[in-house]
């Protein structure tokens, strides 16, 4: 076996030292400056409660004037999407001044969290919101590698911890991914009836191939596949949900989700991030929501992110789930046709005519 040249070894050592030094001095990317959004007021004909104060304090969430609670995650990578989603909620709400937002942000960097909160306040001076630090170590050890790296981010699992993060006074919350745009009143979604004992409502897609969300080994095991026995288990997308938090806490659903994730660490039973544990716990046990509230898949698949069109039927919410995000495609000069809808709400670009929507 030939020995490596001393010069080559020296070069490799220098490269490693430079890489280590770069990692040690790396700083988080600066939060971009977004323009201020238009201010939307409560409709006089909608019997709205009084407007919420523009606060981010811990007591604001318990105000009886909060007509709708909305929960989202907050991080630098998806901040541009979050800004557009918030703007779309306010633009189409009948009582925009009575919507309270709850944002879960990674707790690792307080300075970054404060920068994200400042960006929100800069674009939405009157917004009622609170940012909750989410301890990513709580779930990081439970995550198994999936088919796409973005799905493995601990913050992607924060939706499983809303019941233990939000204050007990918040009983019902609408959870939204950061890559959505609403074109209808969020209050209509929040008012979805939840039958007794049901904690989750979401659009179901019973025509999807449900077996594809789990490995052949899962279906070959009677002990595992019997999980769905007696349930009309259908696929649903966890990017748009209505959650009853007291019922969630009472049933201990977070622990059930974590239990399936622990099993996945020992035996490979699925491939797709945070979705399968939700399906294992809730598929066949949720309240169905009209498909208009999640026109999902606009980001294409998890590999190439190709353009896709809308499903047949009316639209109340567009969802760019999948690899392709509209802000990336717009910046690259290769937008899909529906990305033009998202661009109307993009607060990083000049005003694209939001008032015309």
mmCIF file of C-alpha atoms in Angstrom:
data_model
loop_
_atom_site.group_PDB
_atom_site.id
_atom_site.type_symbol
_atom_site.label_atom_id
_atom_site.label_comp_id
_atom_site.label_asym_id
_atom_site.label_seq_id
_atom_site.Cartn_x
_atom_site.Cartn_y
_atom_site.Cartn_z
ATOM 1 C CA UNK A 1 0.000 0.000 0.000
ATOM 2 C CA UNK A 2 1.488 3.388 -1.000
ATOM 3 C CA UNK A 3 1.933 6.078 1.643
ATOM 4 C CA UNK A 4 0.342 9.496 1.317
ATOM 5 C CA UNK A 5 2.644 12.360 0.406
ATOM 6 C CA UNK A 6 3.676 14.621 3.348
ATOM 7 C CA UNK A 7 2.592 17.596 1.280
ATOM 8 C CA UNK A 8 -0.839 16.040 0.784
ATOM 9 C CA UNK A 9 -1.191 15.348 4.500
ATOM 10 C CA UNK A 10 -0.216 18.945 5.289
ATOM 11 C CA UNK A 11 -2.802 20.249 2.805
ATOM 12 C CA UNK A 12 -5.548 18.086 4.280
ATOM 13 C CA UNK A 13 -4.635 19.249 7.795
ATOM 14 C CA UNK A 14 -4.809 22.892 6.748
ATOM 15 C CA UNK A 15 -8.188 22.385 5.104
ATOM 16 C CA UNK A 16 -9.560 20.714 8.221
ATOM 17 C CA UNK A 17 -8.259 23.533 10.422
ATOM 18 C CA UNK A 18 -9.862 26.148 8.164
ATOM 19 C CA UNK A 19 -13.163 24.282 8.169
ATOM 20 C CA UNK A 20 -13.120 24.020 11.957
ATOM 21 C CA UNK A 21 -12.308 27.698 12.330
ATOM 22 C CA UNK A 22 -15.122 28.603 9.943
ATOM 23 C CA UNK A 23 -17.599 26.487 11.865
ATOM 24 C CA UNK A 24 -16.543 28.054 15.151
ATOM 25 C CA UNK A 25 -16.972 31.598 13.900
ATOM 26 C CA UNK A 26 -20.087 31.032 11.798
ATOM 27 C CA UNK A 27 -23.007 33.263 12.712
ATOM 28 C CA UNK A 28 -26.675 32.783 11.881
ATOM 29 C CA UNK A 29 -27.823 34.370 8.646
ATOM 30 C CA UNK A 30 -29.218 37.849 9.112
ATOM 31 C CA UNK A 31 -32.990 38.124 9.173
ATOM 32 C CA UNK A 32 -34.043 40.008 6.021
ATOM 33 C CA UNK A 33 -35.948 43.263 6.181
ATOM 34 C CA UNK A 34 -39.583 42.872 5.149
ATOM 35 C CA UNK A 35 -41.873 45.728 4.218
ATOM 36 C CA UNK A 36 -44.771 46.674 6.447
ATOM 37 C CA UNK A 37 -48.047 44.944 5.615
ATOM 38 C CA UNK A 38 -51.339 46.792 5.180
ATOM 39 C CA UNK A 39 -53.433 47.085 8.310
ATOM 40 C CA UNK A 40 -56.761 45.251 8.190
ATOM 41 C CA UNK A 41 -59.610 46.116 10.543
ATOM 42 C CA UNK A 42 -62.511 44.109 11.929
ATOM 43 C CA UNK A 43 -65.626 44.055 9.796
ATOM 44 C CA UNK A 44 -68.485 46.094 11.223
ATOM 45 C CA UNK A 45 -70.992 43.488 10.042
ATOM 46 C CA UNK A 46 -69.201 40.432 11.482
ATOM 47 C CA UNK A 47 -69.980 40.975 15.200
ATOM 48 C CA UNK A 48 -66.292 40.829 16.038
ATOM 49 C CA UNK A 49 -65.031 41.145 19.605
ATOM 50 C CA UNK A 50 -62.980 44.250 20.408
ATOM 51 C CA UNK A 51 -59.530 44.320 18.755
ATOM 52 C CA UNK A 52 -56.693 42.631 20.603
ATOM 53 C CA UNK A 53 -53.846 44.889 21.720
ATOM 54 C CA UNK A 54 -50.611 44.670 19.708
ATOM 55 C CA UNK A 55 -48.730 42.660 22.292
ATOM 56 C CA UNK A 56 -46.452 39.662 22.544
ATOM 57 C CA UNK A 57 -46.799 39.242 26.313
ATOM 58 C CA UNK A 58 -47.790 36.011 28.061
ATOM 59 C CA UNK A 59 -51.244 37.233 29.104
ATOM 60 C CA UNK A 60 -52.509 38.294 25.675
ATOM 61 C CA UNK A 61 -53.313 34.732 24.609
ATOM 62 C CA UNK A 62 -55.946 34.415 27.342
ATOM 63 C CA UNK A 63 -57.922 37.469 26.283
ATOM 64 C CA UNK A 64 -61.622 36.685 25.780
ATOM 65 C CA UNK A 65 -61.451 38.919 22.713
ATOM 66 C CA UNK A 66 -59.358 36.356 20.809
ATOM 67 C CA UNK A 67 -61.846 35.071 18.228
ATOM 68 C CA UNK A 68 -59.386 32.656 16.590
ATOM 69 C CA UNK A 69 -56.064 31.195 17.696
ATOM 70 C CA UNK A 70 -53.520 30.281 15.008
ATOM 71 C CA UNK A 71 -50.298 28.355 15.688
ATOM 72 C CA UNK A 72 -47.263 28.204 13.396
ATOM 73 C CA UNK A 73 -43.534 27.554 13.656
ATOM 74 C CA UNK A 74 -41.037 30.378 13.264
ATOM 75 C CA UNK A 75 -37.507 30.100 11.904
ATOM 76 C CA UNK A 76 -35.201 31.986 9.564
ATOM 77 C CA UNK A 77 -35.371 29.387 6.788
ATOM 78 C CA UNK A 78 -39.139 29.676 6.371
ATOM 79 C CA UNK A 79 -39.707 33.202 7.692
ATOM 80 C CA UNK A 80 -40.567 34.523 4.257
ATOM 81 C CA UNK A 81 -43.293 31.917 3.944
ATOM 82 C CA UNK A 82 -44.571 32.608 7.454
ATOM 83 C CA UNK A 83 -44.864 36.323 6.687
ATOM 84 C CA UNK A 84 -46.915 35.628 3.565
ATOM 85 C CA UNK A 85 -49.147 33.152 5.411
ATOM 86 C CA UNK A 86 -49.865 35.612 8.228
ATOM 87 C CA UNK A 87 -50.680 38.338 5.713
ATOM 88 C CA UNK A 88 -53.114 36.034 3.898
ATOM 89 C CA UNK A 89 -54.854 35.127 7.169
ATOM 90 C CA UNK A 90 -55.344 38.800 8.050
ATOM 91 C CA UNK A 91 -56.320 39.832 4.527
ATOM 92 C CA UNK A 92 -59.243 37.404 4.340
ATOM 93 C CA UNK A 93 -60.363 37.276 7.990
ATOM 94 C CA UNK A 94 -63.652 38.912 8.927
ATOM 95 C CA UNK A 95 -62.136 39.801 12.323
ATOM 96 C CA UNK A 96 -58.388 40.221 11.627
ATOM 97 C CA UNK A 97 -57.814 42.342 14.746
ATOM 98 C CA UNK A 98 -59.182 39.498 16.881
ATOM 99 C CA UNK A 99 -56.837 36.749 15.636
ATOM 100 C CA UNK A 100 -54.085 35.730 18.047
ATOM 101 C CA UNK A 101 -50.967 34.032 16.649
ATOM 102 C CA UNK A 102 -48.771 31.570 18.540
ATOM 103 C CA UNK A 103 -45.296 30.974 17.091
ATOM 104 C CA UNK A 104 -42.997 28.151 18.178
ATOM 105 C CA UNK A 105 -39.319 28.979 17.611
ATOM 106 C CA UNK A 106 -36.181 26.963 18.343
ATOM 107 C CA UNK A 107 -34.938 27.843 21.820
ATOM 108 C CA UNK A 108 -31.226 27.483 21.019
ATOM 109 C CA UNK A 109 -30.513 31.093 20.063
ATOM 110 C CA UNK A 110 -32.380 33.822 22.013
ATOM 111 C CA UNK A 111 -30.907 36.534 19.801
ATOM 112 C CA UNK A 112 -32.221 34.867 16.665
ATOM 113 C CA UNK A 113 -35.624 34.387 18.276
ATOM 114 C CA UNK A 114 -35.782 38.066 19.209
ATOM 115 C CA UNK A 115 -34.775 39.009 15.648
ATOM 116 C CA UNK A 116 -37.591 36.871 14.257
ATOM 117 C CA UNK A 117 -40.084 38.444 16.652
ATOM 118 C CA UNK A 118 -38.820 41.902 15.692
ATOM 119 C CA UNK A 119 -39.308 41.082 12.012
ATOM 120 C CA UNK A 120 -42.907 40.098 12.717
ATOM 121 C CA UNK A 121 -43.540 43.259 14.701
ATOM 122 C CA UNK A 122 -41.943 45.379 11.973
ATOM 123 C CA UNK A 123 -44.274 44.032 9.291
ATOM 124 C CA UNK A 124 -47.345 43.703 11.511
ATOM 125 C CA UNK A 125 -47.234 46.496 14.126
ATOM 126 C CA UNK A 126 -50.754 45.732 15.380
ATOM 127 C CA UNK A 127 -50.485 41.948 15.449
ATOM 128 C CA UNK A 128 -51.366 40.067 18.644
ATOM 129 C CA UNK A 129 -48.842 37.263 18.949
ATOM 130 C CA UNK A 130 -46.548 35.389 21.294
ATOM 131 C CA UNK A 131 -43.322 33.501 20.539
ATOM 132 C CA UNK A 132 -42.702 30.322 22.533
ATOM 133 C CA UNK A 133 -39.194 28.858 22.792
ATOM 134 C CA UNK A 134 -39.299 25.230 21.675
ATOM 135 C CA UNK A 135 -36.639 22.956 23.175
ATOM 136 C CA UNK A 136 -35.560 20.956 20.134
ATOM 137 C CA UNK A 137 -33.640 18.483 22.295
ATOM 138 C CA UNK A 138 -37.006 17.230 23.492
ATOM 139 C CA UNK A 139 -37.596 15.551 20.144
ATOM 140 C CA UNK A 140 -34.209 15.502 18.388
ATOM 141 C CA UNK A 141 -33.263 12.113 19.809
ATOM 142 C CA UNK A 142 -36.491 10.580 18.528
ATOM 143 C CA UNK A 143 -36.132 11.650 14.896
ATOM 144 C CA UNK A 144 -35.165 9.075 12.277
ATOM 145 C CA UNK A 145 -33.700 10.099 8.909
ATOM 146 C CA UNK A 146 -36.388 10.411 6.228
ATOM 147 C CA UNK A 147 -36.472 10.818 2.465
ATOM 148 C CA UNK A 148 -35.807 14.590 2.604
ATOM 149 C CA UNK A 149 -33.567 16.442 5.035
ATOM 150 C CA UNK A 150 -35.997 19.342 5.531
ATOM 151 C CA UNK A 151 -38.465 16.875 7.052
ATOM 152 C CA UNK A 152 -35.979 15.935 9.788
ATOM 153 C CA UNK A 153 -35.708 19.374 11.397
ATOM 154 C CA UNK A 154 -36.807 19.164 15.059
ATOM 155 C CA UNK A 155 -39.014 22.235 14.649
ATOM 156 C CA UNK A 156 -41.009 20.252 12.088
ATOM 157 C CA UNK A 157 -42.202 18.127 15.011
ATOM 158 C CA UNK A 158 -43.245 21.070 17.199
ATOM 159 C CA UNK A 159 -46.893 20.639 16.191
ATOM 160 C CA UNK A 160 -46.958 17.509 18.372
ATOM 161 C CA UNK A 161 -46.190 19.656 21.440
ATOM 162 C CA UNK A 162 -48.733 22.461 21.084
ATOM 163 C CA UNK A 163 -50.878 21.107 23.915
ATOM 164 C CA UNK A 164 -47.992 21.315 26.385
ATOM 165 C CA UNK A 165 -46.638 24.626 25.041
ATOM 166 C CA UNK A 166 -49.652 26.895 24.665
ATOM 167 C CA UNK A 167 -51.365 28.150 27.855
ATOM 168 C CA UNK A 168 -54.349 26.102 29.103
ATOM 169 C CA UNK A 169 -56.717 28.978 28.322
ATOM 170 C CA UNK A 170 -56.243 28.250 24.602
ATOM 171 C CA UNK A 171 -58.702 25.448 23.965
ATOM 172 C CA UNK A 172 -58.921 25.331 20.177
ATOM 173 C CA UNK A 173 -56.181 26.295 17.736
ATOM 174 C CA UNK A 174 -55.709 26.224 13.972
ATOM 175 C CA UNK A 175 -52.266 24.876 13.083
ATOM 176 C CA UNK A 176 -50.805 26.073 9.755
ATOM 177 C CA UNK A 177 -47.571 25.235 7.967
ATOM 178 C CA UNK A 178 -45.467 28.170 6.789
ATOM 179 C CA UNK A 179 -45.964 27.387 3.083
ATOM 180 C CA UNK A 180 -49.698 28.118 2.899
ATOM 181 C CA UNK A 181 -51.839 30.977 1.623
ATOM 182 C CA UNK A 182 -55.421 31.432 2.767
ATOM 183 C CA UNK A 183 -58.024 32.871 0.422
ATOM 184 C CA UNK A 184 -60.935 32.537 2.849
ATOM 185 C CA UNK A 185 -61.845 33.453 6.438
ATOM 186 C CA UNK A 186 -59.816 31.435 8.940
ATOM 187 C CA UNK A 187 -62.758 31.668 11.364
ATOM 188 C CA UNK A 188 -64.714 29.290 9.136
ATOM 189 C CA UNK A 189 -61.925 26.713 9.453
ATOM 190 C CA UNK A 190 -61.606 27.254 13.206
ATOM 191 C CA UNK A 191 -65.346 26.644 13.635
ATOM 192 C CA UNK A 192 -65.110 23.085 12.261
ATOM 193 C CA UNK A 193 -67.340 20.839 14.414
ATOM 194 C CA UNK A 194 -65.380 18.337 16.495
ATOM 195 C CA UNK A 195 -67.526 15.423 17.738
ATOM 196 C CA UNK A 196 -67.218 14.347 21.359
ATOM 197 C CA UNK A 197 -63.822 12.797 22.023
ATOM 198 C CA UNK A 198 -62.293 14.005 18.742
ATOM 199 C CA UNK A 199 -59.173 16.158 19.073
ATOM 200 C CA UNK A 200 -58.138 16.706 15.437
ATOM 201 C CA UNK A 201 -59.915 17.928 12.308
ATOM 202 C CA UNK A 202 -58.299 18.008 8.857
ATOM 203 C CA UNK A 203 -59.138 17.281 5.228
ATOM 204 C CA UNK A 204 -58.990 13.524 4.570
ATOM 205 C CA UNK A 205 -57.927 11.902 1.301
ATOM 206 C CA UNK A 206 -59.264 8.363 1.300
ATOM 207 C CA UNK A 207 -58.374 7.888 -2.357
ATOM 208 C CA UNK A 208 -54.644 8.079 -1.567
ATOM 209 C CA UNK A 209 -52.626 4.868 -1.310
ATOM 210 C CA UNK A 210 -52.512 4.658 2.477
ATOM 211 C CA UNK A 211 -50.265 1.587 2.515
ATOM 212 C CA UNK A 212 -47.459 3.564 0.844
ATOM 213 C CA UNK A 213 -46.877 5.619 4.008
ATOM 214 C CA UNK A 214 -45.491 2.585 5.839
ATOM 215 C CA UNK A 215 -42.852 -0.014 5.029
ATOM 216 C CA UNK A 216 -43.620 -3.556 3.813
ATOM 217 C CA UNK A 217 -42.256 -4.782 7.128
ATOM 218 C CA UNK A 218 -44.933 -2.792 8.971
ATOM 219 C CA UNK A 219 -47.747 -4.337 6.955
ATOM 220 C CA UNK A 220 -46.206 -7.824 7.226
ATOM 221 C CA UNK A 221 -46.351 -7.676 11.021
ATOM 222 C CA UNK A 222 -49.817 -8.505 12.404
ATOM 223 C CA UNK A 223 -48.869 -6.860 15.696
ATOM 224 C CA UNK A 224 -48.167 -3.551 13.897
ATOM 225 C CA UNK A 225 -50.691 -3.515 11.059
ATOM 226 C CA UNK A 226 -53.511 -4.367 13.494
ATOM 227 C CA UNK A 227 -53.085 -0.808 14.751
ATOM 228 C CA UNK A 228 -55.598 0.253 12.102
ATOM 229 C CA UNK A 229 -58.047 -2.563 12.759
ATOM 230 C CA UNK A 230 -61.571 -1.222 13.076
ATOM 231 C CA UNK A 231 -60.526 2.206 11.776
ATOM 232 C CA UNK A 232 -61.347 3.698 8.370
ATOM 233 C CA UNK A 233 -57.786 4.946 8.098
ATOM 234 C CA UNK A 234 -57.216 7.609 5.437
ATOM 235 C CA UNK A 235 -54.300 9.885 4.641
ATOM 236 C CA UNK A 236 -54.488 13.457 5.893
ATOM 237 C CA UNK A 237 -51.951 16.268 5.657
ATOM 238 C CA UNK A 238 -50.746 17.627 9.002
ATOM 239 C CA UNK A 239 -49.940 21.092 7.604
ATOM 240 C CA UNK A 240 -53.508 22.283 8.181
ATOM 241 C CA UNK A 241 -55.321 21.084 11.306
ATOM 242 C CA UNK A 242 -57.845 22.206 13.881
ATOM 243 C CA UNK A 243 -56.851 20.935 17.332
ATOM 244 C CA UNK A 244 -58.815 20.633 20.574
ATOM 245 C CA UNK A 245 -56.001 20.993 23.104
ATOM 246 C CA UNK A 246 -57.818 19.860 26.301
ATOM 247 C CA UNK A 247 -58.860 16.635 24.576
ATOM 248 C CA UNK A 248 -55.325 16.177 23.277
ATOM 249 C CA UNK A 249 -53.911 16.509 26.787
ATOM 250 C CA UNK A 250 -56.517 14.203 28.301
ATOM 251 C CA UNK A 251 -55.770 11.435 25.795
ATOM 252 C CA UNK A 252 -51.988 11.840 26.073
ATOM 253 C CA UNK A 253 -51.523 12.039 22.317
ATOM 254 C CA UNK A 254 -48.016 13.513 22.486
ATOM 255 C CA UNK A 255 -46.789 10.461 24.380
ATOM 256 C CA UNK A 256 -48.476 8.179 21.838
ATOM 257 C CA UNK A 257 -46.737 9.946 18.956
ATOM 258 C CA UNK A 258 -43.407 9.720 20.780
ATOM 259 C CA UNK A 259 -43.991 6.004 21.359
ATOM 260 C CA UNK A 260 -44.245 5.343 17.630
ATOM 261 C CA UNK A 261 -41.134 7.448 17.012
ATOM 262 C CA UNK A 262 -39.231 5.377 19.579
ATOM 263 C CA UNK A 263 -40.319 2.195 17.814
ATOM 264 C CA UNK A 264 -39.172 3.664 14.487
ATOM 265 C CA UNK A 265 -35.677 4.071 15.950
ATOM 266 C CA UNK A 266 -35.572 0.311 16.537
ATOM 267 C CA UNK A 267 -37.573 -1.002 13.559
ATOM 268 C CA UNK A 268 -37.970 0.926 10.295
ATOM 269 C CA UNK A 269 -41.746 1.215 9.847
ATOM 270 C CA UNK A 270 -42.013 4.419 7.759
ATOM 271 C CA UNK A 271 -39.933 6.810 5.618
ATOM 272 C CA UNK A 272 -41.665 10.201 5.679
ATOM 273 C CA UNK A 273 -40.773 12.456 8.620
ATOM 274 C CA UNK A 274 -43.401 13.618 11.106
ATOM 275 C CA UNK A 275 -46.492 12.532 9.145
ATOM 276 C CA UNK A 276 -46.599 8.739 9.790
ATOM 277 C CA UNK A 277 -46.691 8.999 13.610
ATOM 278 C CA UNK A 278 -49.709 11.281 13.250
ATOM 279 C CA UNK A 279 -51.364 8.762 10.924
ATOM 280 C CA UNK A 280 -50.671 5.928 13.353
ATOM 281 C CA UNK A 281 -52.376 7.793 16.174
ATOM 282 C CA UNK A 282 -55.142 9.669 14.360
ATOM 283 C CA UNK A 283 -55.978 8.148 10.950
ATOM 284 C CA UNK A 284 -59.620 7.149 11.044
ATOM 285 C CA UNK A 285 -60.183 9.142 14.238
ATOM 286 C CA UNK A 286 -60.377 12.724 12.984
ATOM 287 C CA UNK A 287 -63.192 15.042 11.961
ATOM 288 C CA UNK A 288 -63.190 15.574 8.216
ATOM 289 C CA UNK A 289 -62.761 19.063 6.791
ATOM 290 C CA UNK A 290 -63.726 20.094 3.271
ATOM 291 C CA UNK A 291 -60.858 19.630 0.806
ATOM 292 C CA UNK A 292 -61.032 23.316 -0.102
ATOM 293 C CA UNK A 293 -59.080 23.969 3.121
ATOM 294 C CA UNK A 294 -55.941 22.181 1.971
ATOM 295 C CA UNK A 295 -55.168 22.297 -1.726
ATOM 296 C CA UNK A 296 -51.848 20.650 -0.961
ATOM 297 C CA UNK A 297 -48.983 19.292 -3.054
ATOM 298 C CA UNK A 298 -48.286 22.552 -4.910
ATOM 299 C CA UNK A 299 -44.587 22.121 -4.103
ATOM 300 C CA UNK A 300 -44.462 18.904 -6.105
ATOM 301 C CA UNK A 301 -43.076 15.667 -4.692
ATOM 302 C CA UNK A 302 -40.301 15.269 -2.119
ATOM 303 C CA UNK A 303 -37.622 14.656 -4.761
ATOM 304 C CA UNK A 304 -37.926 17.119 -7.663
ATOM 305 C CA UNK A 305 -40.570 19.655 -6.625
ATOM 306 C CA UNK A 306 -42.181 19.897 -10.051
ATOM 307 C CA UNK A 307 -45.126 22.183 -10.813
ATOM 308 C CA UNK A 308 -48.585 20.931 -9.953
ATOM 309 C CA UNK A 309 -52.050 22.312 -10.468
ATOM 310 C CA UNK A 310 -55.030 22.551 -8.156
ATOM 311 C CA UNK A 311 -57.318 19.663 -7.333
ATOM 312 C CA UNK A 312 -60.851 19.959 -8.690
ATOM 313 C CA UNK A 313 -63.180 22.045 -6.574
ATOM 314 C CA UNK A 314 -63.241 25.333 -4.669
ATOM 315 C CA UNK A 315 -60.164 26.760 -2.949
ATOM 316 C CA UNK A 316 -59.893 28.302 0.523
ATOM 317 C CA UNK A 317 -56.241 27.476 1.199
ATOM 318 C CA UNK A 318 -53.283 26.775 -1.090
ATOM 319 C CA UNK A 319 -50.464 24.648 0.317
ATOM 320 C CA UNK A 320 -47.019 24.352 -1.268
ATOM 321 C CA UNK A 321 -46.203 21.063 0.474
ATOM 322 C CA UNK A 322 -43.399 19.146 -1.218
ATOM 323 C CA UNK A 323 -39.859 20.113 -2.131
ATOM 324 C CA UNK A 324 -40.567 23.160 -4.314
ATOM 325 C CA UNK A 325 -41.245 26.390 -2.396
ATOM 326 C CA UNK A 326 -42.665 29.395 -4.267
ATOM 327 C CA UNK A 327 -40.106 31.874 -2.907
ATOM 328 C CA UNK A 328 -37.214 29.705 -4.107
ATOM 329 C CA UNK A 329 -38.722 29.238 -7.558
ATOM 330 C CA UNK A 330 -39.506 32.943 -7.893
ATOM 331 C CA UNK A 331 -35.963 33.914 -6.913
ATOM 332 C CA UNK A 332 -34.556 31.402 -9.392
ATOM 333 C CA UNK A 333 -36.679 32.867 -12.187
ATOM 334 C CA UNK A 334 -38.480 29.549 -12.721
ATOM 335 C CA UNK A 335 -41.864 29.991 -11.039
ATOM 336 C CA UNK A 336 -44.783 27.651 -11.482
ATOM 337 C CA UNK A 337 -48.088 29.232 -12.572
ATOM 338 C CA UNK A 338 -49.634 29.133 -9.074
ATOM 339 C CA UNK A 339 -46.566 30.750 -7.522
ATOM 340 C CA UNK A 340 -47.941 34.039 -8.842
ATOM 341 C CA UNK A 341 -50.715 33.752 -6.237
ATOM 342 C CA UNK A 342 -48.164 33.370 -3.448
ATOM 343 C CA UNK A 343 -46.132 36.313 -4.806
ATOM 344 C CA UNK A 344 -49.065 38.654 -4.093
ATOM 345 C CA UNK A 345 -48.402 38.128 -0.386
ATOM 346 C CA UNK A 346 -44.592 38.252 -0.468
ATOM 347 C CA UNK A 347 -43.465 40.989 1.921
ATOM 348 C CA UNK A 348 -39.852 40.750 0.813
ATOM 349 C CA UNK A 349 -40.689 42.144 -2.613
ATOM 350 C CA UNK A 350 -42.328 45.433 -3.594
ATOM 351 C CA UNK A 351 -46.096 45.622 -3.156
ATOM 352 C CA UNK A 352 -47.620 43.283 -5.736
ATOM 353 C CA UNK A 353 -51.188 44.487 -5.391
ATOM 354 C CA UNK A 354 -52.509 42.759 -2.272
ATOM 355 C CA UNK A 355 -55.555 45.035 -2.221
ATOM 356 C CA UNK A 356 -56.671 43.665 -5.577
ATOM 357 C CA UNK A 357 -57.130 40.127 -4.215
#
